PDB file of C-alpha atoms and ligand atoms in Angstrom:
ATOM      1  CA  MET A  23       3.301 -12.755 -20.242  1.00 98.00           C
ATOM      2  CA  ASP A  24       6.410 -10.606 -20.808  1.00 98.00           C
ATOM      3  CA  LYS A  25       9.002 -10.817 -18.036  1.00 98.00           C
ATOM      4  CA  ILE A  26      11.168  -7.731 -17.971  1.00 98.00           C
ATOM      5  CA  GLU A  27      14.143  -7.026 -15.762  1.00 98.00           C
ATOM      6  CA  ASN A  28      15.647  -3.783 -17.027  1.00 97.00           C
ATOM      7  CA  ASN A  29      14.535  -0.275 -17.871  1.00 98.00           C
ATOM      8  CA  ARG A  30      15.590  -0.469 -21.529  1.00 98.00           C
ATOM      9  CA  ALA A  31      13.397  -3.495 -22.250  1.00 98.00           C
ATOM     10  CA  LEU A  32      10.581  -1.941 -20.255  1.00 98.00           C
ATOM     11  CA  ARG A  33      10.710   1.294 -22.252  1.00 98.00           C
ATOM     12  CA  ALA A  34      10.654  -0.691 -25.521  1.00 98.00           C
ATOM     13  CA  LEU A  35       7.573  -2.646 -24.451  1.00 98.00           C
ATOM     14  CA  ILE A  36       5.748   0.475 -23.284  1.00 98.00           C
ATOM     15  CA  ALA A  37       6.634   2.273 -26.519  1.00 98.00           C
ATOM     16  CA  ALA A  38       5.146  -0.612 -28.533  1.00 98.00           C
ATOM     17  CA  TRP A  39       1.932  -0.520 -26.495  1.00 98.00           C
ATOM     18  CA  ARG A  40       1.707   3.257 -26.835  1.00 98.00           C
ATOM     19  CA  LYS A  41       2.297   3.039 -30.603  1.00 98.00           C
ATOM     20  CA  ALA A  42      -0.641   0.639 -30.825  1.00 98.00           C
ATOM     21  CA  ASP A  43      -2.694   3.224 -28.915  1.00 98.00           C
ATOM     22  CA  GLN A  44      -3.291   0.863 -26.003  1.00 98.00           C
ATOM     23  CA  ARG A  45      -4.393   2.058 -22.590  1.00 98.00           C
ATOM     24  CA  ILE A  46      -2.020   0.899 -19.850  1.00 98.00           C
ATOM     25  CA  ALA A  47      -2.912  -0.037 -16.267  1.00 98.00           C
ATOM     26  CA  PHE A  48      -0.151  -0.474 -13.713  1.00 99.00           C
ATOM     27  CA  VAL A  49      -0.087  -2.341 -10.393  1.00 99.00           C
ATOM     28  CA  PRO A  50       3.079  -1.655  -8.362  1.00 98.00           C
ATOM     29  CA  THR A  51       3.829  -4.351  -5.753  1.00 98.00           C
ATOM     30  CA  MET A  52       6.620  -5.687  -3.598  1.00 98.00           C
ATOM     31  CA  GLY A  53       5.766  -9.264  -4.561  1.00 98.00           C
ATOM     32  CA  ASN A  54       4.812 -12.229  -2.390  1.00 98.00           C
ATOM     33  CA  LEU A  55       1.482 -11.853  -4.105  1.00 98.00           C
ATOM     34  CA  HIS A  56      -1.742 -12.895  -2.391  1.00 98.00           C
ATOM     35  CA  ARG A  57      -5.410 -12.703  -3.376  1.00 98.00           C
ATOM     36  CA  GLY A  58      -5.472  -9.012  -2.495  1.00 98.00           C
ATOM     37  CA  HIS A  59      -2.796  -8.221  -5.072  1.00 98.00           C
ATOM     38  CA  LEU A  60      -4.515 -10.391  -7.650  1.00 98.00           C
ATOM     39  CA  SER A  61      -7.773  -8.508  -7.113  1.00 98.00           C
ATOM     40  CA  LEU A  62      -5.840  -5.313  -7.979  1.00 98.00           C
ATOM     41  CA  VAL A  63      -4.651  -6.944 -11.188  1.00 98.00           C
ATOM     42  CA  GLU A  64      -8.221  -7.945 -12.006  1.00 98.00           C
ATOM     43  CA  ARG A  65      -9.317  -4.369 -11.396  1.00 98.00           C
ATOM     44  CA  ALA A  66      -6.501  -3.200 -13.679  1.00 98.00           C
ATOM     45  CA  ARG A  67      -7.732  -5.603 -16.383  1.00 97.00           C
ATOM     46  CA  ALA A  68     -11.109  -3.894 -16.290  1.00 97.00           C
ATOM     47  CA  GLU A  69      -9.492  -0.455 -16.676  1.00 97.00           C
ATOM     48  CA  ALA A  70      -7.172  -0.873 -19.655  1.00 98.00           C
ATOM     49  CA  ASP A  71      -5.996  -2.826 -22.701  1.00 98.00           C
ATOM     50  CA  ARG A  72      -2.672  -3.757 -21.126  1.00 98.00           C
ATOM     51  CA  VAL A  73      -1.800  -4.611 -17.535  1.00 98.00           C
ATOM     52  CA  ILE A  74       1.710  -4.454 -16.158  1.00 99.00           C
ATOM     53  CA  VAL A  75       2.725  -5.368 -12.600  1.00 99.00           C
ATOM     54  CA  SER A  76       6.024  -4.446 -10.952  1.00 98.00           C
ATOM     55  CA  ILE A  77       7.639  -6.549  -8.252  1.00 98.00           C
ATOM     56  CA  PHE A  78      10.287  -4.583  -6.403  1.00 98.00           C
ATOM     57  CA  VAL A  79      11.097  -4.729  -2.702  1.00 98.00           C
ATOM     58  CA  ASN A  80      11.961  -1.069  -2.318  1.00 98.00           C
ATOM     59  CA  PRO A  81      14.837  -0.537   0.142  1.00 98.00           C
ATOM     60  CA  LEU A  82      14.070   3.192   0.354  1.00 98.00           C
ATOM     61  CA  GLN A  83      10.783   2.653   2.202  1.00 98.00           C
ATOM     62  CA  PHE A  84      12.198   0.446   4.970  1.00 98.00           C
ATOM     63  CA  GLY A  85      13.767   1.844   8.157  1.00 96.00           C
ATOM     64  CA  PRO A  86      17.163   0.557   9.295  1.00 95.00           C
ATOM     65  CA  SER A  87      15.641  -1.800  11.872  1.00 94.00           C
ATOM     66  CA  GLU A  88      12.736  -2.941   9.658  1.00 97.00           C
ATOM     67  CA  ASP A  89      12.193  -6.128   7.667  1.00 96.00           C
ATOM     68  CA  PHE A  90      13.782  -5.322   4.268  1.00 97.00           C
ATOM     69  CA  ALA A  91      16.217  -8.251   4.438  1.00 96.00           C
ATOM     70  CA  ARG A  92      13.639 -10.823   5.457  1.00 96.00           C
ATOM     71  CA  TYR A  93      10.724  -9.482   3.368  1.00 97.00           C
ATOM     72  CA  PRO A  94       9.360 -12.574   1.554  1.00 97.00           C
ATOM     73  CA  ARG A  95      10.630 -12.911  -2.032  1.00 98.00           C
ATOM     74  CA  THR A  96       8.660 -15.543  -3.966  1.00 98.00           C
ATOM     75  CA  LEU A  97       9.211 -14.599  -7.597  1.00 98.00           C
ATOM     76  CA  GLU A  98       8.455 -17.960  -9.195  1.00 98.00           C
ATOM     77  CA  GLN A  99       5.042 -18.299  -7.518  1.00 98.00           C
ATOM     78  CA  ASP A 100       4.296 -14.623  -8.171  1.00 98.00           C
ATOM     79  CA  VAL A 101       4.946 -14.979 -11.905  1.00 98.00           C
ATOM     80  CA  ALA A 102       2.680 -18.044 -12.071  1.00 98.00           C
ATOM     81  CA  ALA A 103      -0.077 -16.205 -10.163  1.00 98.00           C
ATOM     82  CA  LEU A 104       0.159 -13.196 -12.500  1.00 98.00           C
ATOM     83  CA  GLU A 105      -0.036 -15.450 -15.515  1.00 98.00           C
ATOM     84  CA  SER A 106      -3.174 -17.070 -14.070  1.00 97.00           C
ATOM     85  CA  VAL A 107      -4.962 -13.701 -13.818  1.00 97.00           C
ATOM     86  CA  GLY A 108      -3.939 -12.545 -17.282  1.00 96.00           C
ATOM     87  CA  ALA A 109      -1.350  -9.828 -16.605  1.00 98.00           C
ATOM     88  CA  ASP A 110       0.454  -8.850 -19.811  1.00 98.00           C
ATOM     89  CA  ALA A 111       3.840  -8.105 -18.283  1.00 98.00           C
ATOM     90  CA  VAL A 112       5.777  -8.246 -15.044  1.00 98.00           C
ATOM     91  CA  TYR A 113       8.665  -5.913 -14.323  1.00 98.00           C
ATOM     92  CA  THR A 114      11.212  -7.165 -11.782  1.00 98.00           C
ATOM     93  CA  PRO A 115      14.112  -4.705 -11.659  1.00 98.00           C
ATOM     94  CA  ALA A 116      17.245  -5.129  -9.560  1.00 98.00           C
ATOM     95  CA  VAL A 117      17.888  -2.446  -6.940  1.00 97.00           C
ATOM     96  CA  THR A 118      20.632  -0.898  -9.138  1.00 97.00           C
ATOM     97  CA  GLU A 119      18.148  -0.487 -12.000  1.00 97.00           C
ATOM     98  CA  ILE A 120      15.907   1.715  -9.844  1.00 98.00           C
ATOM     99  CA  TYR A 121      18.638   3.311  -7.729  1.00 98.00           C
ATOM    100  CA  PRO A 122      21.803   3.599  -9.849  1.00 96.00           C
ATOM    101  CA  ARG A 123      23.511   5.627  -7.082  1.00 95.00           C
ATOM    102  CA  ASP A 124      23.814   5.257  -3.334  1.00 95.00           C
ATOM    103  CA  LEU A 125      20.330   5.509  -1.842  1.00 95.00           C
ATOM    104  CA  ALA A 126      21.389   8.577   0.146  1.00 94.00           C
ATOM    105  CA  ALA A 127      22.540  10.310  -3.074  1.00 95.00           C
ATOM    106  CA  MET A 128      19.334   9.697  -5.033  1.00 96.00           C
ATOM    107  CA  THR A 129      16.805  12.414  -5.836  1.00 97.00           C
ATOM    108  CA  PHE A 130      13.638  11.884  -3.841  1.00 98.00           C
ATOM    109  CA  VAL A 131       9.994  12.964  -3.747  1.00 98.00           C
ATOM    110  CA  GLU A 132       8.459  14.101  -0.496  1.00 98.00           C
ATOM    111  CA  VAL A 133       4.778  14.755   0.174  1.00 98.00           C
ATOM    112  CA  PRO A 134       4.874  16.966   3.273  1.00 98.00           C
ATOM    113  CA  GLY A 135       2.231  16.760   5.985  1.00 97.00           C
ATOM    114  CA  LEU A 136       0.470  13.606   4.877  1.00 98.00           C
ATOM    115  CA  SER A 137       3.767  11.690   5.095  1.00 98.00           C
ATOM    116  CA  ASP A 138       4.526  12.774   8.643  1.00 98.00           C
ATOM    117  CA  ILE A 139       1.439  11.605  10.520  1.00 98.00           C
ATOM    118  CA  LEU A 140       0.076   8.185  11.580  1.00 98.00           C
ATOM    119  CA  CYS A 141       2.356   5.534   9.986  1.00 98.00           C
ATOM    120  CA  GLY A 142       4.729   8.296   8.863  1.00 98.00           C
ATOM    121  CA  ALA A 143       5.294   9.365  12.469  1.00 98.00           C
ATOM    122  CA  TYR A 144       6.315   5.820  13.421  1.00 98.00           C
ATOM    123  CA  ARG A 145       8.221   5.048  10.207  1.00 98.00           C
ATOM    124  CA  PRO A 146      10.245   8.179   9.387  1.00 97.00           C
ATOM    125  CA  GLY A 147      11.169   8.299   5.698  1.00 97.00           C
ATOM    126  CA  HIS A 148       8.743   5.517   4.775  1.00 98.00           C
ATOM    127  CA  PHE A 149       6.421   7.598   2.606  1.00 98.00           C
ATOM    128  CA  ARG A 150       9.332   9.448   1.033  1.00 98.00           C
ATOM    129  CA  GLY A 151      10.558   6.023  -0.077  1.00 98.00           C
ATOM    130  CA  VAL A 152       7.116   5.068  -1.363  1.00 98.00           C
ATOM    131  CA  ALA A 153       6.546   8.354  -3.234  1.00 98.00           C
ATOM    132  CA  THR A 154      10.022   8.248  -4.773  1.00 98.00           C
ATOM    133  CA  VAL A 155       9.780   4.697  -6.077  1.00 98.00           C
ATOM    134  CA  VAL A 156       6.209   5.121  -7.323  1.00 98.00           C
ATOM    135  CA  ASN A 157       7.222   8.320  -9.125  1.00 98.00           C
ATOM    136  CA  LYS A 158      10.154   6.548 -10.772  1.00 98.00           C
ATOM    137  CA  LEU A 159       8.005   3.561 -11.755  1.00 98.00           C
ATOM    138  CA  PHE A 160       5.369   5.904 -13.189  1.00 98.00           C
ATOM    139  CA  ASN A 161       8.086   7.606 -15.294  1.00 98.00           C
ATOM    140  CA  LEU A 162       9.186   4.240 -16.642  1.00 98.00           C
ATOM    141  CA  VAL A 163       5.758   2.671 -17.195  1.00 98.00           C
ATOM    142  CA  ARG A 164       3.860   5.866 -18.134  1.00 98.00           C
ATOM    143  CA  PRO A 165       0.539   4.272 -17.126  1.00 98.00           C
ATOM    144  CA  ASP A 166      -2.863   5.805 -17.816  1.00 98.00           C
ATOM    145  CA  VAL A 167      -4.125   4.364 -14.564  1.00 98.00           C
ATOM    146  CA  ALA A 168      -2.466   2.867 -11.476  1.00 99.00           C
ATOM    147  CA  ILE A 169      -4.194   0.666  -8.913  1.00 98.00           C
ATOM    148  CA  PHE A 170      -3.464   0.618  -5.164  1.00 98.00           C
ATOM    149  CA  GLY A 171      -5.046  -1.327  -2.295  1.00 98.00           C
ATOM    150  CA  GLU A 172      -7.065   0.516   0.349  1.00 98.00           C
ATOM    151  CA  LYS A 173      -5.463  -1.471   3.168  1.00 98.00           C
ATOM    152  CA  ASP A 174      -2.648   1.062   2.767  1.00 98.00           C
ATOM    153  CA  PHE A 175      -5.096   3.946   3.058  1.00 98.00           C
ATOM    154  CA  GLN A 176      -2.502   6.571   3.945  1.00 98.00           C
ATOM    155  CA  GLN A 177      -0.256   5.395   1.098  1.00 98.00           C
ATOM    156  CA  VAL A 178      -3.097   5.905  -1.407  1.00 98.00           C
ATOM    157  CA  LEU A 179      -3.582   9.472  -0.183  1.00 98.00           C
ATOM    158  CA  VAL A 180       0.156  10.225  -0.347  1.00 98.00           C
ATOM    159  CA  ILE A 181       0.331   8.929  -3.928  1.00 98.00           C
ATOM    160  CA  ARG A 182      -2.830  10.797  -4.968  1.00 98.00           C
ATOM    161  CA  ARG A 183      -1.426  14.023  -3.515  1.00 98.00           C
ATOM    162  CA  MET A 184       1.924  13.486  -5.263  1.00 98.00           C
ATOM    163  CA  ALA A 185       0.203  12.831  -8.602  1.00 98.00           C
ATOM    164  CA  GLU A 186      -1.977  15.904  -8.181  1.00 98.00           C
ATOM    165  CA  ASP A 187       0.791  18.251  -6.971  1.00 98.00           C
ATOM    166  CA  LEU A 188       3.178  17.203  -9.743  1.00 98.00           C
ATOM    167  CA  ALA A 189       0.479  17.063 -12.457  1.00 98.00           C
ATOM    168  CA  MET A 190       1.254  13.448 -13.258  1.00 98.00           C
ATOM    169  CA  PRO A 191      -0.838  12.227 -16.188  1.00 98.00           C
ATOM    170  CA  VAL A 192      -2.119   9.147 -14.383  1.00 98.00           C
ATOM    171  CA  ALA A 193      -5.408   8.312 -12.680  1.00 98.00           C
ATOM    172  CA  ILE A 194      -4.972   6.824  -9.208  1.00 98.00           C
ATOM    173  CA  VAL A 195      -7.584   4.157  -8.480  1.00 98.00           C
ATOM    174  CA  SER A 196      -7.972   2.507  -5.083  1.00 98.00           C
ATOM    175  CA  ALA A 197      -9.512  -0.930  -4.618  1.00 98.00           C
ATOM    176  CA  PRO A 198     -11.075  -2.481  -1.504  1.00 98.00           C
ATOM    177  CA  THR A 199      -9.096  -4.511   1.024  1.00 98.00           C
ATOM    178  CA  THR A 200      -9.279  -8.275   0.546  1.00 98.00           C
ATOM    179  CA  ARG A 201      -9.791 -10.158   3.800  1.00 98.00           C
ATOM    180  CA  GLU A 202      -9.359 -13.690   5.097  1.00 98.00           C
ATOM    181  CA  SER A 203     -12.597 -15.390   6.171  1.00 98.00           C
ATOM    182  CA  ASP A 204     -11.974 -14.291   9.792  1.00 98.00           C
ATOM    183  CA  GLY A 205     -11.608 -10.639   8.750  1.00 98.00           C
ATOM    184  CA  LEU A 206      -7.817 -10.311   8.792  1.00 98.00           C
ATOM    185  CA  ALA A 207      -6.707  -7.986   5.999  1.00 98.00           C
ATOM    186  CA  MET A 208      -4.484  -9.837   3.544  1.00 98.00           C
ATOM    187  CA  SER A 209      -0.854  -8.782   3.800  1.00 98.00           C
ATOM    188  CA  SER A 210       2.493 -10.278   2.903  1.00 96.00           C
ATOM    189  CA  ARG A 211       3.499  -9.659   6.518  1.00 97.00           C
ATOM    190  CA  ASN A 212       0.785 -12.028   7.816  1.00 98.00           C
ATOM    191  CA  GLY A 213       3.228 -14.805   6.936  1.00 97.00           C
ATOM    192  CA  TYR A 214       5.481 -13.659   9.802  1.00 98.00           C
ATOM    193  CA  LEU A 215       2.808 -14.456  12.406  1.00 98.00           C
ATOM    194  CA  THR A 216       3.144 -17.496  14.657  1.00 98.00           C
ATOM    195  CA  PRO A 217       0.029 -19.743  14.808  1.00 98.00           C
ATOM    196  CA  GLU A 218      -0.806 -18.149  18.189  1.00 98.00           C
ATOM    197  CA  GLN A 219      -0.471 -14.598  16.820  1.00 98.00           C
ATOM    198  CA  ARG A 220      -2.443 -15.533  13.700  1.00 98.00           C
ATOM    199  CA  LYS A 221      -5.406 -16.377  15.975  1.00 98.00           C
ATOM    200  CA  ILE A 222      -5.216 -12.936  17.606  1.00 98.00           C
ATOM    201  CA  ALA A 223      -4.613 -10.961  14.389  1.00 98.00           C
ATOM    202  CA  PRO A 224      -8.282 -10.668  13.236  1.00 98.00           C
ATOM    203  CA  ARG A 225      -9.012  -8.740  16.466  1.00 98.00           C
ATOM    204  CA  LEU A 226      -7.438  -5.709  14.773  1.00 98.00           C
ATOM    205  CA  PHE A 227     -10.320  -5.570  12.284  1.00 98.00           C
ATOM    206  CA  ALA A 228     -12.818  -6.478  15.035  1.00 98.00           C
ATOM    207  CA  VAL A 229     -11.678  -3.568  17.240  1.00 98.00           C
ATOM    208  CA  LEU A 230     -11.891  -1.168  14.273  1.00 98.00           C
ATOM    209  CA  GLN A 231     -15.424  -2.390  13.633  1.00 98.00           C
ATOM    210  CA  ASP A 232     -16.324  -1.855  17.332  1.00 98.00           C
ATOM    211  CA  VAL A 233     -15.007   1.701  17.138  1.00 98.00           C
ATOM    212  CA  ARG A 234     -17.021   2.274  13.965  1.00 98.00           C
ATOM    213  CA  GLN A 235     -20.161   1.024  15.719  1.00 98.00           C
ATOM    214  CA  ARG A 236     -19.671   3.521  18.547  1.00 97.00           C
ATOM    215  CA  ILE A 237     -19.398   6.369  16.049  1.00 96.00           C
ATOM    216  CA  ARG A 238     -22.381   5.116  14.073  1.00 95.00           C
ATOM    217  CA  HIS A 239     -24.356   5.063  17.319  1.00 95.00           C
ATOM    218  CA  GLY A 240     -23.587   8.735  17.862  1.00 93.00           C
ATOM    219  CA  ALA A 241     -20.377   8.842  19.942  1.00 93.00           C
ATOM    220  CA  ARG A 242     -18.384  11.983  19.079  1.00 92.00           C
ATOM    221  CA  ASP A 243     -15.707  12.222  21.775  1.00 95.00           C
ATOM    222  CA  TYR A 244     -13.003  10.962  19.417  1.00 96.00           C
ATOM    223  CA  ALA A 245     -10.203  11.081  22.019  1.00 97.00           C
ATOM    224  CA  ALA A 246     -12.228   8.786  24.292  1.00 97.00           C
ATOM    225  CA  ILE A 247     -13.228   6.555  21.374  1.00 97.00           C
ATOM    226  CA  GLU A 248      -9.593   6.191  20.265  1.00 98.00           C
ATOM    227  CA  SER A 249      -8.393   5.481  23.749  1.00 98.00           C
ATOM    228  CA  ALA A 250     -11.055   2.741  24.195  1.00 98.00           C
ATOM    229  CA  GLY A 251      -9.953   1.249  20.856  1.00 98.00           C
ATOM    230  CA  ILE A 252      -6.307   1.237  21.937  1.00 98.00           C
ATOM    231  CA  ASP A 253      -7.293  -0.456  25.207  1.00 98.00           C
ATOM    232  CA  GLY A 254      -9.191  -3.049  23.159  1.00 98.00           C
ATOM    233  CA  LEU A 255      -6.083  -3.763  21.067  1.00 98.00           C
ATOM    234  CA  LYS A 256      -3.896  -4.053  24.167  1.00 98.00           C
ATOM    235  CA  ALA A 257      -6.387  -6.391  25.820  1.00 98.00           C
ATOM    236  CA  ALA A 258      -6.277  -8.630  22.720  1.00 98.00           C
ATOM    237  CA  GLY A 259      -2.475  -8.838  22.956  1.00 98.00           C
ATOM    238  CA  PHE A 260      -1.370  -6.122  20.501  1.00 98.00           C
ATOM    239  CA  ARG A 261       1.214  -3.402  21.054  1.00 98.00           C
ATOM    240  CA  PRO A 262      -0.520  -0.520  19.253  1.00 98.00           C
ATOM    241  CA  ASP A 263       1.330   2.306  17.501  1.00 98.00           C
ATOM    242  CA  TYR A 264      -1.936   4.200  17.024  1.00 98.00           C
ATOM    243  CA  LEU A 265      -5.649   3.944  16.484  1.00 98.00           C
ATOM    244  CA  SER A 266      -7.081   7.135  15.105  1.00 98.00           C
ATOM    245  CA  VAL A 267     -10.310   8.547  13.713  1.00 98.00           C
ATOM    246  CA  ARG A 268      -9.574  10.860  10.772  1.00 98.00           C
ATOM    247  CA  ARG A 269     -11.228  12.560   7.853  1.00 97.00           C
ATOM    248  CA  ALA A 270     -11.026  10.216   4.874  1.00 97.00           C
ATOM    249  CA  ALA A 271     -10.257  13.038   2.427  1.00 96.00           C
ATOM    250  CA  ASP A 272      -7.052  14.342   4.050  1.00 97.00           C
ATOM    251  CA  LEU A 273      -6.436  12.393   7.295  1.00 98.00           C
ATOM    252  CA  ASP A 274      -6.996  15.551   9.303  1.00 97.00           C
ATOM    253  CA  SER A 275      -8.905  15.391  12.620  1.00 96.00           C
ATOM    254  CA  PRO A 276     -12.713  15.370  12.247  1.00 94.00           C
ATOM    255  CA  ARG A 277     -14.234  18.847  12.421  1.00 88.00           C
ATOM    256  CA  ASP A 278     -17.957  18.473  11.956  1.00 77.00           C
ATOM    257  CA  THR A 279     -20.551  15.746  11.878  1.00 75.00           C
ATOM    258  CA  GLY A 280     -20.724  15.717   8.070  1.00 80.00           C
ATOM    259  CA  ASP A 281     -17.105  14.572   7.679  1.00 87.00           C
ATOM    260  CA  ASP A 282     -16.507  11.334   5.824  1.00 94.00           C
ATOM    261  CA  LEU A 283     -14.396   9.403   8.355  1.00 97.00           C
ATOM    262  CA  VAL A 284     -11.898   6.571   8.385  1.00 98.00           C
ATOM    263  CA  ILE A 285     -10.550   4.742  11.427  1.00 98.00           C
ATOM    264  CA  LEU A 286      -6.957   3.648  11.003  1.00 98.00           C
ATOM    265  CA  ALA A 287      -4.750   1.513  13.214  1.00 98.00           C
ATOM    266  CA  ALA A 288      -1.256   0.077  13.299  1.00 98.00           C
ATOM    267  CA  ALA A 289      -0.257  -2.442  15.941  1.00 98.00           C
ATOM    268  CA  TYR A 290       2.392  -5.028  16.597  1.00 98.00           C
ATOM    269  CA  LEU A 291       1.963  -8.696  17.369  1.00 98.00           C
ATOM    270  CA  GLY A 292       5.439  -9.687  18.510  1.00 97.00           C
ATOM    271  CA  THR A 293       7.746  -8.179  15.879  1.00 97.00           C
ATOM    272  CA  THR A 294       5.084  -8.075  13.145  1.00 97.00           C
ATOM    273  CA  ARG A 295       3.469  -4.724  12.442  1.00 98.00           C
ATOM    274  CA  LEU A 296      -0.064  -4.955  11.053  1.00 98.00           C
ATOM    275  CA  ILE A 297      -2.157  -2.095   9.683  1.00 98.00           C
ATOM    276  CA  ASP A 298      -5.828  -1.879   8.832  1.00 98.00           C
ATOM    277  CA  ASN A 299      -8.624   0.658   8.470  1.00 98.00           C
ATOM    278  CA  VAL A 300     -12.391   0.920   8.100  1.00 98.00           C
ATOM    279  CA  ARG A 301     -14.551   3.682   6.669  1.00 98.00           C
ATOM    280  CA  VAL A 302     -17.345   4.918   8.909  1.00 95.00           C
TER     281      VAL A 302
HETATM  282  O1  PAF B  23       2.182  -1.117  -1.314  1.00 94.38           O
HETATM  283  C1  PAF B  23       3.288  -1.570  -1.685  1.00 94.38           C
HETATM  284  O2  PAF B  23       3.448  -2.759  -1.911  1.00 94.38           O
HETATM  285  C2  PAF B  23       4.462  -0.606  -1.858  1.00 94.38           C
HETATM  286  O3  PAF B  23       4.445   0.386  -0.896  1.00 94.38           O
HETATM  287  C3  PAF B  23       4.547  -0.013  -3.268  1.00 94.38           C
HETATM  288  C4  PAF B  23       3.346   0.863  -3.591  1.00 94.38           C
HETATM  289  C5  PAF B  23       4.654  -1.126  -4.296  1.00 94.38           C
HETATM  290  C6  PAF B  23       5.796   0.869  -3.391  1.00 94.38           C
HETATM  291  O4  PAF B  23       6.951   0.141  -3.150  1.00 94.38           O
END
C-alpha cells in the first residue's frame, strides 16, 4: 500500500493510475478507523480498480469548543487495518498541505439550506468545513466514485448537492451504517463514552426504531411523534439536540404520505455527541 503525505506525491500517483486507465474509488475519513470505515473501503474495492483512503482530521469542520484537539489519532493501527482490507493507497496530509493559509483566509464551499438545518443548526460552519475539505480532496484525488457512510446522512446529502451543483465528475455512493451487536452505530466518538454511558448509548437507535414503528403503524402527527422521541431520549439519560422526521431526499418536512422518510437524531451523553438515523 502506498503511503502518501503530500499533494505532489499524491498527484503523481493519481496521474499514473489515470494513465493506466484505472477507475479510482475514494474513501475520505478522519482516521481512527473502525469496522464501519473498513466496510466503506470494501465497498470501494467493488466499485473500482484502485482504492485510496484519506486520513485527515479536518480543523475546518470543528467548532471552537468541539473535540478537534482530542479527536483520536491512531495512524499506525489505521494503516495496518487499511492494508488488511486491500486499500491501494492512504493519503495522510498535514494541515498545512490542505490549508496553506490561515483557515479564515481560505476559499470555502458552502451548500446553503441543507447545511443550516439539523446538525448544521447546532454546529454552525460544520458543513461548510466538510464541503470545503471534500471538494479539495476530490480535486487532488480526482476519483470516479467516492464512498460515504449513511450514519452521517445529512453529510451525504450535502456532498451530493455540492457535487451536483458544481458538476463534479464523481459519483457519490452511500453505504449502510455498521452497528455494534447492541445496535449502537459505529463511530470514532464512541471511544469517548464511559462504561456507564456506553450501556445507555444503544438507546439512541432503539428510540429511533420506536419512532419508526409508530410511523409504520400509521401515526402522522410528526410534531407529537418527535416530541415523544425526544422524551424517550431524555428518559434514557441523553441530552438531545434534536430528533426529527424528514424527507429522505432533501431533509425537508414531510408533505404527503408517499414521502420516503428518514428519522434523524443527535444527542449528548455527557460531553459526547452521538448521531444516528433510520429510514422509515
Ligand atoms: O465523515 C467524516 O469522517 C468527515 O466528515 C469527512 C467526510 C472525512 C470530511 O472530513
